[in-house]
Tab-separated table of C-alpha atoms in Angstrom:
chain	number	residue	atom	x	y	z
N	395	MET	CA	5.409	-9.994	-0.681
N	396	HIS	CA	5.711	-9.924	3.084
N	397	PRO	CA	7.882	-12.564	4.715
N	398	ALA	CA	6.153	-14.434	7.535
N	399	SER	CA	8.611	-13.084	10.121
N	400	SER	CA	8.041	-9.411	9.290
N	401	PRO	CA	4.959	-7.474	10.356
N	402	TYR	CA	2.247	-6.970	7.768
N	403	ASP	CA	1.713	-3.392	6.601
N	404	GLU	CA	-0.591	-2.364	3.762
N	405	ARG	CA	-2.032	0.981	2.782
N	406	LEU	CA	-5.330	0.883	0.928
N	407	THR	CA	-5.279	3.854	-1.412
N	408	ALA	CA	-8.110	5.184	-3.535
N	409	PRO	CA	-8.159	4.199	-7.212
N	410	ARG	CA	-6.723	6.553	-9.824
N	411	SER	CA	-10.172	7.316	-11.185
N	412	TRP	CA	-11.093	8.984	-7.883
N	413	TRP	CA	-8.182	11.405	-8.295
N	414	LEU	CA	-9.435	12.256	-11.794
N	415	ILE	CA	-12.861	12.956	-10.297
N	416	ALA	CA	-11.228	15.252	-7.716
N	417	ALA	CA	-9.539	17.154	-10.548
N	418	GLY	CA	-12.889	17.309	-12.365
N	419	ILE	CA	-14.509	18.809	-9.264
N	420	GLY	CA	-11.837	21.506	-9.321
N	421	VAL	CA	-12.583	22.233	-12.983
N	422	GLY	CA	-16.310	22.347	-12.190
N	423	CYS	CA	-15.701	24.870	-9.384
N	424	ALA	CA	-13.592	26.967	-11.774
N	425	LEU	CA	-16.346	26.939	-14.409
N	426	MET	CA	-18.912	27.904	-11.796
N	427	LEU	CA	-16.865	30.928	-10.738
N	428	PHE	CA	-15.652	31.914	-14.237
N	429	PRO	CA	-18.450	34.485	-14.782
N	430	LEU	CA	-17.028	36.385	-11.776
N	431	GLY	CA	-13.616	36.720	-13.412
N	432	LEU	CA	-10.359	34.876	-13.973
N	433	LEU	CA	-9.045	35.190	-10.408
N	434	PRO	CA	-12.175	33.698	-8.773
N	435	ALA	CA	-12.105	30.907	-11.383
N	436	LEU	CA	-8.481	30.081	-10.515
N	437	CYS	CA	-9.327	30.154	-6.804
N	438	GLY	CA	-12.250	27.820	-7.490
N	439	LEU	CA	-10.005	25.463	-9.458
N	440	VAL	CA	-7.356	25.280	-6.741
N	441	GLY	CA	-9.764	25.296	-3.803
N	442	GLY	CA	-12.223	22.787	-5.277
N	443	ALA	CA	-9.514	20.371	-6.391
N	444	ALA	CA	-7.703	20.640	-3.043
N	445	LEU	CA	-10.869	20.025	-1.014
N	446	ALA	CA	-11.843	17.053	-3.179
N	447	ALA	CA	-8.282	15.653	-2.939
N	448	VAL	CA	-8.383	15.901	0.862
N	449	CYS	CA	-11.670	13.970	0.893
N	450	VAL	CA	-10.310	11.263	-1.433
N	451	SER	CA	-7.114	10.950	0.567
N	452	SER	CA	-8.833	10.750	3.954
N	453	TYR	CA	-11.278	8.049	2.848
N	454	GLY	CA	-8.869	6.144	0.650
N	455	GLY	CA	-5.839	6.130	2.931
N	456	VAL	CA	-6.574	3.279	5.343
N	457	ARG	CA	-3.737	1.196	6.794
N	458	VAL	CA	-3.953	-2.477	7.703
N	459	ARG	CA	-1.115	-3.725	9.921
N	460	VAL	CA	-0.143	-6.635	12.118
N	461	VAL	CA	2.257	-5.216	14.708
N	462	ALA	CA	3.068	-5.657	18.390
N	463	GLY	CA	0.601	-8.501	18.927
N	464	SER	CA	-2.307	-6.572	17.424
N	465	LEU	CA	-4.271	-6.197	14.230
N	466	VAL	CA	-4.529	-2.518	13.363
N	467	ALA	CA	-7.187	-1.854	10.738
N	468	GLY	CA	-8.105	1.775	10.272
N	469	ASP	CA	-8.814	3.227	13.724
N	470	ALA	CA	-9.302	-0.179	15.374
N	471	ARG	CA	-6.496	-1.869	17.313
N	472	ILE	CA	-7.472	-5.445	18.193
N	473	PRO	CA	-5.189	-7.717	20.236
N	474	LEU	CA	-4.454	-11.039	18.536
N	475	SER	CA	-5.502	-12.834	21.737
N	476	ALA	CA	-9.096	-11.686	21.053
N	477	LEU	CA	-9.078	-13.029	17.486
N	478	GLY	CA	-9.729	-16.529	16.187
N	479	GLU	CA	-9.228	-18.051	12.766
N	480	ALA	CA	-8.772	-15.832	9.726
N	481	GLU	CA	-10.250	-16.674	6.348
N	482	ALA	CA	-9.135	-15.167	3.039
N	483	LEU	CA	-12.093	-14.098	0.878
N	484	GLU	CA	-12.042	-13.500	-2.848
N	485	GLY	CA	-14.556	-12.744	-5.555
N	486	GLU	CA	-18.121	-13.814	-4.869
N	487	GLU	CA	-17.375	-14.932	-1.304
N	488	ALA	CA	-15.961	-11.511	-0.350
N	489	ARG	CA	-18.959	-9.818	-1.947
N	490	ALA	CA	-21.339	-12.087	-0.016
N	491	TRP	CA	-19.718	-11.302	3.351
N	492	ARG	CA	-19.988	-7.559	2.774
N	493	THR	CA	-23.616	-7.743	1.612
N	494	TYR	CA	-26.233	-10.389	2.418
N	495	LYS	CA	-24.082	-12.553	4.760
N	496	ALA	CA	-22.901	-9.527	6.753
N	497	ASP	CA	-23.739	-9.283	10.443
N	498	THR	CA	-24.669	-5.799	11.637
N	499	ARG	CA	-22.572	-6.312	14.796
N	500	ALA	CA	-19.389	-7.009	12.808
N	501	HIS	CA	-16.544	-4.510	12.648
N	502	MET	CA	-15.916	-3.777	8.974
N	503	VAL	CA	-12.982	-1.952	7.473
N	504	LEU	CA	-14.620	-2.038	4.100
N	505	ARG	CA	-13.388	-0.380	0.943
N	506	GLY	CA	-15.621	-1.136	-2.035
N	507	TYR	CA	-12.806	-0.593	-4.514
N	508	VAL	CA	-10.832	-3.533	-3.043
N	509	PRO	CA	-12.408	-6.817	-4.227
N	510	THR	CA	-10.666	-9.141	-1.731
N	511	ALA	CA	-10.823	-9.304	2.052
N	512	VAL	CA	-10.120	-11.282	5.221
N	513	ARG	CA	-12.757	-12.315	7.746
N	514	ILE	CA	-11.425	-12.922	11.263
N	515	GLU	CA	-13.498	-14.419	14.068
N	516	VAL	CA	-13.589	-12.532	17.360
N	517	THR	CA	-13.205	-15.013	20.247
N	518	ASP	CA	-13.351	-12.571	23.167
N	519	PRO	CA	-16.452	-13.537	25.222
N	520	GLU	CA	-16.827	-9.924	26.444
N	521	ASP	CA	-17.033	-8.553	22.903
N	522	PRO	CA	-20.383	-8.843	21.065
N	523	THR	CA	-18.620	-8.431	17.699
N	524	PRO	CA	-18.811	-11.794	15.861
N	525	TYR	CA	-16.030	-11.093	13.353
N	526	VAL	CA	-13.843	-8.446	11.757
N	527	TYR	CA	-14.050	-7.928	7.987
N	528	VAL	CA	-10.958	-6.218	6.546
N	529	SER	CA	-10.575	-5.246	2.905
N	530	THR	CA	-7.078	-6.088	1.679
N	531	ARG	CA	-5.378	-6.527	-1.667
N	532	HIS	CA	-3.278	-9.419	-0.270
N	533	PRO	CA	-5.634	-11.653	1.750
N	534	GLU	CA	-3.372	-14.722	1.852
N	535	GLU	CA	-0.436	-12.652	3.119
N	536	LEU	CA	-2.561	-11.057	5.849
N	537	VAL	CA	-3.800	-14.481	7.001
N	538	ALA	CA	-0.210	-15.769	7.068
N	539	ALA	CA	0.966	-12.707	9.019
N	540	LEU	CA	-1.830	-13.162	11.573
N	541	ARG	CA	-0.922	-16.835	12.042
N	542	ALA	CA	2.793	-16.070	12.340
N	543	ALA	CA	2.215	-13.243	14.833
N	544	ARG	CA	-0.126	-15.427	16.898
N	545	GLU	CA	2.458	-18.237	17.018
N	546	THR	CA	5.296	-15.927	18.064
N	547	SER	CA	3.181	-14.281	20.786
N	548	ARG	CA	2.328	-17.613	22.452
N	549	PRO	CA	4.517	-18.485	25.461
């Protein structure tokens, strides 16, 4: 739980099954190199598993934060003054907004392994982006943090 007065900070990590797949890739590399000897097989195991783990970590390690009057989602830093209302999405509604209801101009920090999300309208007239879609495991808390941060930033 995140209290309304504290900034929101969440790290979206890859599911455990992805790490098992990374280990399996290492084993596959070792088996591929086994006919060349034990040392190449060990190098294949370590190298293949390490490379796969780096890929899993880089894709799976996205942070979503509300800090310093901004929403930081992945590489995007969006000032709260450019954002409108936030809507928590769960289940079928979240799936709809990332598939057939999705707008191609929207900014999406989408992780398919996270079933819930928040959709936030973009109110900046200079920005053609209609909304921001952010995958999050705690959509209600993110909406509350956005509201609280918006209220404290108003003069």
